[in-house]
Short mmCIF file of C-alpha atoms and ligand atoms in Angstrom, two decimals:
data_model
loop_
_atom_site.label_atom_id
_atom_site.label_comp_id
_atom_site.label_asym_id
_atom_site.label_seq_id
_atom_site.Cartn_x
_atom_site.Cartn_y
_atom_site.Cartn_z
CA UNK J 134 3.32 23.17 -14.67
CA UNK J 135 -0.48 22.33 -13.36
CA UNK J 136 -1.55 22.76 -10.02
CA UNK J 137 -3.12 19.23 -8.85
CA UNK J 138 -5.23 19.64 -5.60
CA UNK J 139 -6.16 16.21 -3.71
CA UNK J 140 -6.34 15.00 -0.36
CA UNK J 141 -3.37 13.23 0.78
CA UNK J 142 -3.90 10.88 3.93
CA UNK J 143 -6.93 13.26 4.83
CA UNK J 144 -5.03 16.44 4.15
CA UNK J 145 -5.64 19.01 1.23
CA UNK J 146 -2.76 19.36 -0.67
CA UNK J 147 -2.02 21.33 -3.98
CA UNK J 148 0.89 19.74 -5.88
CA UNK J 149 2.76 21.60 -8.85
CA UNK J 150 3.24 18.97 -11.69
CA UNK J 151 4.16 18.79 -15.35
CA UNK J 152 1.78 17.06 -17.68
CA UNK J 153 3.49 14.04 -18.17
CA UNK J 154 4.46 13.36 -14.29
CA UNK J 155 3.29 10.25 -12.58
CA UNK J 156 1.08 10.14 -9.37
CA UNK J 157 4.41 8.52 -8.02
CA UNK J 158 6.51 11.31 -8.67
CA UNK J 159 4.33 13.72 -7.80
CA UNK J 160 3.54 12.11 -4.49
CA UNK J 161 7.69 11.77 -3.83
CA UNK J 162 8.58 14.71 -5.14
CA UNK J 163 6.04 17.58 -4.88
CA UNK J 164 3.91 15.90 -2.00
CA UNK J 165 7.26 14.67 -0.08
CA UNK J 166 5.58 11.31 0.13
CA UNK J 167 8.73 9.38 0.03
CA UNK J 168 6.79 6.40 2.01
CA UNK J 169 5.45 5.67 -1.65
CA UNK J 170 8.57 3.35 -3.34
CA UNK J 171 9.47 3.41 -6.90
CA UNK J 172 10.61 0.03 -7.86
CA UNK J 173 10.17 -0.87 -11.77
CA UNK J 174 8.12 2.51 -12.64
CA UNK J 175 6.45 0.36 -15.19
CA UNK J 176 3.53 -1.24 -13.56
CA UNK J 177 4.99 -4.55 -12.68
CA UNK J 178 6.10 -4.95 -9.00
CA UNK J 179 3.02 -3.06 -7.17
CA UNK J 180 6.05 -1.36 -4.99
CA UNK J 181 4.26 1.82 -5.49
CA UNK J 182 0.71 0.97 -4.32
CA UNK J 183 -1.48 3.81 -2.86
CA UNK J 184 -5.44 3.95 -2.61
CA UNK J 185 -6.69 6.24 -5.18
CA UNK J 186 -10.31 7.05 -4.16
CA UNK J 187 -10.19 4.05 -1.94
CA UNK J 188 -8.63 1.45 -4.66
CA UNK J 189 -5.25 0.37 -5.02
CA UNK J 190 -3.55 1.37 -8.11
CA UNK J 191 -0.08 1.47 -9.12
CA UNK J 192 1.03 4.99 -8.82
CA UNK J 193 3.69 4.67 -11.68
CA UNK J 194 0.80 3.97 -13.81
CA UNK J 195 -1.44 6.82 -13.17
CA UNK J 196 -0.88 10.51 -14.29
CA UNK J 197 -0.72 13.04 -11.64
CA UNK J 198 -3.29 14.99 -13.26
CA UNK J 199 -5.70 12.05 -12.93
CA UNK J 200 -5.50 12.28 -9.18
CA UNK J 201 -6.97 16.06 -9.19
CA UNK J 202 -9.68 16.08 -6.77
CA UNK J 203 -9.29 12.79 -5.85
CA UNK J 204 -8.24 11.21 -2.37
CA UNK J 205 -4.78 9.21 -1.97
CA UNK J 206 -3.79 7.41 0.65
CA UNK J 207 -0.11 5.88 1.54
CA UNK J 208 0.82 3.41 4.06
CA UNK J 209 1.48 6.12 6.44
CA UNK J 210 -2.41 6.65 6.96
CA UNK J 211 -2.48 2.90 8.38
CA UNK J 212 -1.44 4.12 12.01
CA UNK J 213 -0.59 7.31 13.65
CA UNK J 214 2.93 8.56 13.34
CA UNK J 215 4.04 6.85 16.69
CA UNK J 216 2.34 3.79 16.48
CA UNK J 217 1.99 0.56 14.49
CA UNK J 218 -0.89 -0.91 12.43
CA UNK J 219 -1.48 -4.65 14.03
CA UNK J 220 -0.38 -5.70 10.40
CA UNK J 221 2.99 -3.67 10.65
CA UNK J 222 3.49 -5.68 14.30
CA UNK J 223 2.37 -8.85 12.50
CA UNK J 224 4.84 -8.03 9.60
CA UNK J 225 7.49 -7.73 12.61
CA UNK J 226 6.64 -10.58 14.45
CA UNK J 227 7.16 -12.74 11.04
CA UNK J 228 10.21 -11.35 9.96
CA UNK J 229 8.14 -10.44 6.95
CA UNK J 230 9.90 -7.20 6.08
CA UNK J 231 13.70 -7.58 4.94
CA UNK J 232 14.92 -4.73 2.91
CA UNK J 233 11.24 -3.36 3.47
CA UNK J 234 10.79 -1.60 -0.18
CA UNK J 235 8.03 -3.66 -1.15
CA UNK J 236 6.23 -3.46 2.48
CA UNK J 237 4.04 -0.24 1.88
CA UNK J 238 2.50 -2.05 -0.99
CA UNK J 239 2.29 -5.44 0.53
CA UNK J 240 0.59 -3.24 3.50
CA UNK J 241 -2.19 -1.36 1.60
CA UNK J 242 -2.85 -4.04 -0.67
CA UNK J 243 -3.66 -6.87 2.35
CA UNK J 244 -5.56 -4.40 4.39
CA UNK J 245 -7.44 -3.05 1.55
CA UNK J 246 -8.18 -6.99 0.68
CA UNK J 247 -8.82 -8.00 4.34
CA UNK J 248 -11.42 -4.99 4.51
CA UNK J 249 -13.62 -6.52 1.88
CA UNK J 250 -12.80 -10.29 2.31
CA UNK J 251 -12.14 -10.68 6.12
CA UNK J 252 -11.98 -14.45 6.10
CA UNK J 253 -9.78 -14.70 2.73
CA UNK J 254 -8.04 -17.79 2.65
CA UNK J 255 -4.00 -18.23 2.26
CA UNK J 256 -4.57 -18.87 -1.51
CA UNK J 257 -6.76 -15.76 -1.64
CA UNK J 258 -4.52 -13.89 0.18
CA UNK J 259 -1.84 -15.33 -2.18
CA UNK J 260 -3.75 -14.30 -5.52
CA UNK J 261 -4.98 -10.67 -3.78
CA UNK J 262 -0.91 -9.90 -3.52
CA UNK J 263 -0.13 -11.25 -6.87
CA UNK J 264 0.87 -7.59 -7.99
CA UNK J 265 2.99 -7.24 -5.26
CA UNK J 266 6.53 -8.61 -5.85
CA UNK J 267 9.10 -9.18 -3.20
CA UNK J 268 12.70 -9.76 -3.88
CA UNK J 269 13.60 -10.73 -0.33
CA UNK J 270 11.17 -12.92 1.78
CA UNK J 271 9.82 -16.10 -0.28
CA UNK J 272 6.30 -14.79 0.37
CA UNK J 273 6.17 -17.53 3.23
CA UNK J 274 6.71 -14.67 5.86
CA UNK J 275 4.65 -12.21 4.69
CA UNK J 276 1.39 -14.54 4.08
CA UNK J 277 2.07 -15.84 7.81
CA UNK J 278 1.98 -12.26 8.94
CA UNK J 279 -1.21 -11.44 6.93
CA UNK J 280 -2.52 -14.42 8.15
CA UNK J 281 -1.78 -13.46 11.87
CA UNK J 282 -3.45 -10.25 11.22
CA UNK J 283 -6.58 -11.52 9.71
CA UNK J 284 -6.98 -14.06 12.55
CA UNK J 285 -6.36 -11.38 15.49
CA UNK J 286 -8.87 -9.15 13.46
CA UNK J 287 -11.39 -11.73 13.38
CA UNK J 288 -10.80 -12.60 17.28
CA UNK J 289 -11.07 -8.86 17.83
CA UNK J 290 -14.30 -8.55 15.90
CA UNK J 291 -16.04 -11.44 18.03
CA UNK J 292 -14.69 -14.76 15.93
S1 FES O 82 7.18 1.18 -9.26
FE1 FES O 82 5.28 1.21 -9.82
S2 FES O 82 4.51 -0.89 -10.22
FE2 FES O 82 6.47 -1.28 -9.86
S1 FES O 83 11.47 -7.14 1.83
FE1 FES O 83 12.73 -6.56 0.13
S2 FES O 83 11.36 -6.52 -1.50
FE2 FES O 83 10.26 -7.61 -0.02
#
């Protein structure tokens, strides 16, 4: 086994991994970060999205050893434990989560994108989320929720 040291949601952790372990499995099994979900396991669905050094990645496509020394952010870091992030509130308001399996990846991808492009159009958001698949919602409610969050954010920032 190899010890991988990383910052997980702002806290230093050491994960004991095998050379071939994916970051997804290391986070879930060794790190207890079960909020990171496994979907396809082969880089197609985006369910396992985390931020690695601030960039979204499919954690099933990254070897755990590649994350040594890195910062990893999961959906858990979006808001304090007993609170919801405004985008999570918007998902609730718009019934944008059904089974909820895709939701952590959706939330991370959408918040990351809106940090960089706060006025993203619906089409740009659809494109940004093209790597995050949802089997339940048909995407309309998800995009409605993200647009509502975008608009609320713009208003809070002075328009
Ligand atoms: S589980 Fe990683 S992309 Fe589907
Ligand atoms: S809500 Fe079920 S996969 Fe998206």
